[in-house]
Amino acid sequence: MMYYVTAFFYYLFIKPLSLLPLRVLYILSDFLFLLLYHLIGYRKEVVFGNMKRVFSDKSEKEIETIAKEFYRHFCDLIIESLKLFSISKKEVIERCKIVNPEVLNRYFEKGRDVSLVCAHHNNWEMAAVAFPPQVGDGLISVIYSPLSNKFFDKVIQESRSKYGMYLIPKKDVLKFFTSKKDKPTMIAFAADQSPQWSNKNVYWMDFLGQETAVMYGTERYSTRYDYSVVYLHIKKVKRGYYELTFEDLIEDPKATEKGEITEKYTRLMEQDIYDQPAYWLWTHKRWKKKRSEDQA
């Protein structure tokens, strides 16, 4: 029953809205900002708490300015994600351009597989849709968490994969790495989220001035299966427009020391956040985990 209710809601409201130009949809985003920031105060305690920890040197007024800009961007993210259900290939490439596709193409030409690391910074959802058509002949893939709602899971998979992105459910990541492919592969990791709570998934380090449990899976898979590591910078140029820049990180992961890969890409994520602080996903309780005595 829920499947059909959701389908009705999608085809009656969501899909028609997605057909509107973004310049029109941003009016809805402005209304959402008033609703979420001023009226509901959506997760303001978490957002302000995170920002006060990271920007302890800033005044209340400065933090409030960053927070307001974050909420405006957050509402734009909702609207831009809505637009992805119907956005054309031409428009998504115009709005989310790769500055240097040759970096990734060089690995493909060598027959090298690549782990692409990024953060939940700016619009990672639009980036996932936009960059497969802008790079060469490789299997472009990203890990995702399937939704419990089967209908929305289906339409989101179709939307995010329509221009060449291959979606890998979290439970199938190991199977993906061990399966045989007929061309070089790139797999994307959003590596700034909290890891699952086990020693093998956690690497402890300083991140944004806080002792932080950082995901270790990216490094573990890259070294075990010999995937070169490239970092993806996502920069907001103006409202609705982003630039994607690849940065070489590690070509030979098997030659690295434990923690080296994780340290390198986490420092790049950190710098991106400091450069454009309002555009990181501040709504999650990033530092709720504490290190126990048996965790290195």
XYZ file of C-alpha atoms in Angstrom:
296
model
C 0.000 0.000 0.000
C 2.770 2.443 0.961
C 4.485 1.796 -2.388
C 1.431 3.080 -4.310
C 0.873 6.034 -1.970
C 4.480 7.094 -2.481
C 4.206 6.621 -6.248
C 1.066 8.776 -6.307
C 2.828 11.534 -4.331
C 5.892 11.371 -6.595
C 4.018 11.591 -9.898
C 1.523 14.184 -8.658
C 3.917 16.566 -6.866
C 7.629 15.753 -6.986
C 8.114 14.974 -10.672
C 6.055 17.974 -11.910
C 7.992 20.279 -9.565
C 11.290 18.920 -10.875
C 10.315 20.013 -14.392
C 10.320 23.675 -13.346
C 13.467 25.750 -14.033
C 15.814 26.102 -11.073
C 15.370 29.885 -11.093
C 11.707 29.213 -10.220
C 12.479 26.419 -7.759
C 14.833 28.711 -5.841
C 11.764 30.715 -4.788
C 10.641 27.543 -3.013
C 14.128 27.231 -1.516
C 13.883 30.753 -0.087
C 10.569 29.805 1.535
C 12.107 26.608 2.942
C 14.878 28.683 4.513
C 12.339 30.811 6.368
C 10.542 27.665 7.478
C 13.552 25.572 8.557
C 15.728 28.314 10.055
C 13.314 30.863 11.505
C 10.110 28.917 12.232
C 11.062 25.279 12.896
C 14.705 25.735 13.825
C 15.594 22.419 12.177
C 18.562 20.864 14.069
C 19.838 24.321 15.006
C 21.224 23.024 18.291
C 23.358 20.481 16.402
C 24.457 22.930 13.693
C 25.420 25.709 16.110
C 27.039 23.214 18.485
C 29.226 21.794 15.707
C 30.194 25.235 14.445
C 31.083 26.520 17.919
C 33.403 23.537 18.401
C 35.141 24.005 15.055
C 35.188 27.818 14.991
C 35.952 28.500 18.649
C 37.891 31.593 17.594
C 34.843 33.206 15.967
C 32.246 35.424 17.619
C 28.572 34.500 18.029
C 27.744 36.937 15.227
C 30.265 35.342 12.847
C 28.948 31.846 13.602
C 25.372 33.030 13.076
C 26.361 34.417 9.663
C 27.927 31.092 8.625
C 24.917 29.177 9.983
C 22.426 31.267 8.029
C 24.445 30.790 4.860
C 24.540 27.053 5.582
C 20.755 26.839 5.942
C 20.250 28.744 2.681
C 22.627 26.331 0.960
C 20.978 23.331 2.661
C 17.588 24.398 1.276
C 19.171 24.839 -2.167
C 20.516 21.275 -1.873
C 16.995 19.973 -1.295
C 15.704 21.852 -4.336
C 18.671 20.919 -6.542
C 18.234 17.248 -5.552
C 14.590 17.557 -6.572
C 15.667 18.965 -9.943
C 17.909 15.925 -10.545
C 14.799 13.823 -11.224
C 14.365 15.593 -14.581
C 17.551 17.568 -15.269
C 18.992 17.170 -18.770
C 22.530 15.985 -19.410
C 23.376 19.357 -20.992
C 22.156 21.352 -17.992
C 23.773 19.180 -15.321
C 27.147 19.389 -17.105
C 26.809 23.180 -17.431
C 26.027 23.465 -13.729
C 28.668 21.009 -12.505
C 31.784 21.171 -14.697
C 34.964 19.161 -14.333
C 38.000 21.411 -14.518
C 40.603 18.704 -15.205
C 39.103 15.391 -16.455
C 42.548 14.385 -17.744
C 43.605 13.429 -14.193
C 41.089 10.586 -14.006
C 41.423 9.711 -17.693
C 45.175 9.237 -17.250
C 44.546 6.412 -14.785
C 42.001 4.797 -17.097
C 44.455 4.943 -19.995
C 46.996 3.105 -17.832
C 44.397 0.498 -16.927
C 44.436 1.606 -13.274
C 41.419 1.385 -10.977
C 40.688 4.456 -8.834
C 39.190 5.214 -5.428
C 37.708 8.706 -5.634
C 37.375 10.400 -2.247
C 35.132 13.366 -1.519
C 33.209 14.990 1.329
C 29.560 15.915 1.839
C 30.544 19.393 0.742
C 28.689 21.643 -1.711
C 26.484 19.439 -3.951
C 27.873 15.907 -4.010
C 24.563 14.570 -5.394
C 24.728 16.757 -8.507
C 28.415 15.898 -8.887
C 27.581 12.184 -8.975
C 25.135 12.737 -11.838
C 27.302 15.235 -13.733
C 30.764 13.791 -13.974
C 30.367 10.346 -15.662
C 29.669 11.958 -19.082
C 32.691 14.239 -18.658
C 35.364 11.560 -18.222
C 36.715 8.773 -20.411
C 35.957 5.103 -20.743
C 35.790 3.684 -17.240
C 33.189 2.080 -15.010
C 32.100 5.044 -12.837
C 30.527 3.885 -9.597
C 29.485 5.166 -6.186
C 28.482 3.492 -2.920
C 24.984 4.281 -1.673
C 22.649 3.264 1.147
C 19.372 1.824 -0.201
C 16.221 3.464 1.145
C 13.639 1.476 3.085
C 10.909 2.915 0.838
C 11.133 0.676 -2.240
C 9.526 3.134 -4.640
C 11.758 6.066 -3.730
C 14.777 3.784 -3.764
C 13.885 2.771 -7.325
C 13.323 6.307 -8.689
C 16.422 7.713 -6.973
C 18.548 4.909 -8.418
C 17.149 5.643 -11.880
C 17.702 9.391 -11.467
C 21.274 9.157 -10.159
C 22.391 6.549 -12.693
C 20.781 7.958 -15.869
C 23.987 9.528 -17.243
C 26.388 6.706 -16.500
C 26.820 6.388 -12.732
C 26.724 2.812 -11.423
C 25.275 2.574 -7.905
C 26.633 -0.026 -5.477
C 24.556 -0.882 -2.383
C 26.695 -0.840 0.770
C 26.164 -4.532 1.361
C 27.627 -5.349 -2.079
C 30.845 -3.330 -1.825
C 33.088 -6.342 -1.172
C 31.430 -8.265 -4.007
C 32.071 -5.303 -6.314
C 35.773 -5.142 -5.477
C 36.263 -8.885 -5.979
C 34.240 -9.167 -9.196
C 35.904 -9.188 -12.603
C 35.451 -6.034 -14.723
C 36.125 -5.555 -18.414
C 37.473 -1.990 -18.052
C 39.126 0.246 -15.435
C 36.886 1.161 -12.521
C 36.383 4.239 -10.391
C 34.528 3.901 -7.100
C 33.572 7.005 -5.112
C 33.643 7.249 -1.323
C 32.083 10.071 0.705
C 34.613 9.714 3.501
C 33.623 12.404 6.004
C 30.702 10.578 7.591
C 30.924 8.746 10.921
C 32.192 5.182 10.471
C 30.471 2.097 11.772
C 31.612 1.460 15.316
C 34.318 -1.195 15.019
C 38.104 -1.025 15.247
C 38.688 -2.097 11.635
C 36.461 0.714 10.296
C 37.905 3.508 12.454
C 41.033 5.617 12.221
C 41.422 8.226 14.954
C 42.923 11.594 14.045
C 42.482 15.331 14.437
C 39.822 16.671 12.050
C 38.641 20.282 12.182
C 40.400 20.622 15.534
C 38.518 17.680 17.085
C 39.621 14.142 17.903
C 37.571 12.284 15.328
C 36.774 8.722 14.317
C 37.440 8.776 10.555
C 36.358 6.117 8.069
C 39.169 3.658 7.353
C 37.367 1.578 4.725
C 38.536 3.751 1.817
C 42.175 3.105 2.659
C 41.605 -0.553 3.472
C 39.891 -1.321 0.152
C 42.342 0.801 -1.856
C 45.429 -0.945 -0.462
C 43.946 -4.432 -0.546
C 42.692 -4.222 -4.143
C 45.355 -1.822 -5.487
C 43.140 1.156 -6.347
C 44.961 4.453 -6.910
C 43.483 7.280 -4.811
C 42.243 10.598 -6.225
C 40.571 13.375 -4.254
C 37.579 15.333 -5.601
C 37.234 19.017 -4.687
C 33.677 20.308 -5.132
C 33.545 24.111 -5.170
C 30.449 26.278 -5.250
C 30.959 29.034 -7.832
C 27.553 30.664 -7.413
C 24.018 29.555 -6.700
C 23.352 26.361 -8.645
C 26.822 26.166 -10.217
C 29.770 24.041 -9.102
C 33.295 23.144 -10.235
C 34.805 19.682 -9.815
C 38.576 19.353 -9.584
C 40.470 16.068 -9.328
C 43.697 15.966 -7.306
C 46.204 13.112 -7.506
C 46.752 11.621 -4.072
C 48.288 8.129 -4.181
C 49.136 6.190 -7.343
C 50.602 3.116 -5.615
C 48.586 2.474 -2.422
C 50.549 -0.682 -1.564
C 53.657 1.460 -1.010
C 52.027 3.538 1.749
C 52.180 3.289 5.541
C 49.036 2.569 7.535
C 47.006 5.747 7.935
C 48.900 7.676 5.261
C 46.062 7.655 2.714
C 43.435 8.509 5.340
C 45.540 11.365 6.711
C 46.095 12.838 3.240
C 42.512 12.904 2.020
C 41.152 14.010 5.410
C 43.472 17.027 5.383
C 42.127 17.960 1.935
C 38.529 17.613 3.128
C 39.370 19.775 6.120
C 40.857 22.518 3.933
C 37.840 22.490 1.601
C 35.547 22.964 4.607
C 37.640 25.826 5.982
C 37.639 27.464 2.518
C 33.836 27.281 2.149
C 32.566 26.554 5.681
C 28.875 27.156 5.039
C 28.640 24.372 2.473
C 29.495 21.320 4.606
C 26.748 19.111 6.068
C 26.645 20.476 9.629
C 23.341 18.835 10.612
C 24.899 15.533 11.798
C 26.331 14.876 15.260
C 29.814 14.274 13.907
C 31.653 14.063 17.245
C 29.344 11.966 19.401
C 31.784 9.010 19.392
C 34.624 8.894 21.925
C 37.765 6.797 21.690
C 37.971 3.822 24.030
C 41.248 2.527 25.484
C 41.524 -0.360 22.991
C 41.137 1.851 19.886
C 44.265 3.116 18.151
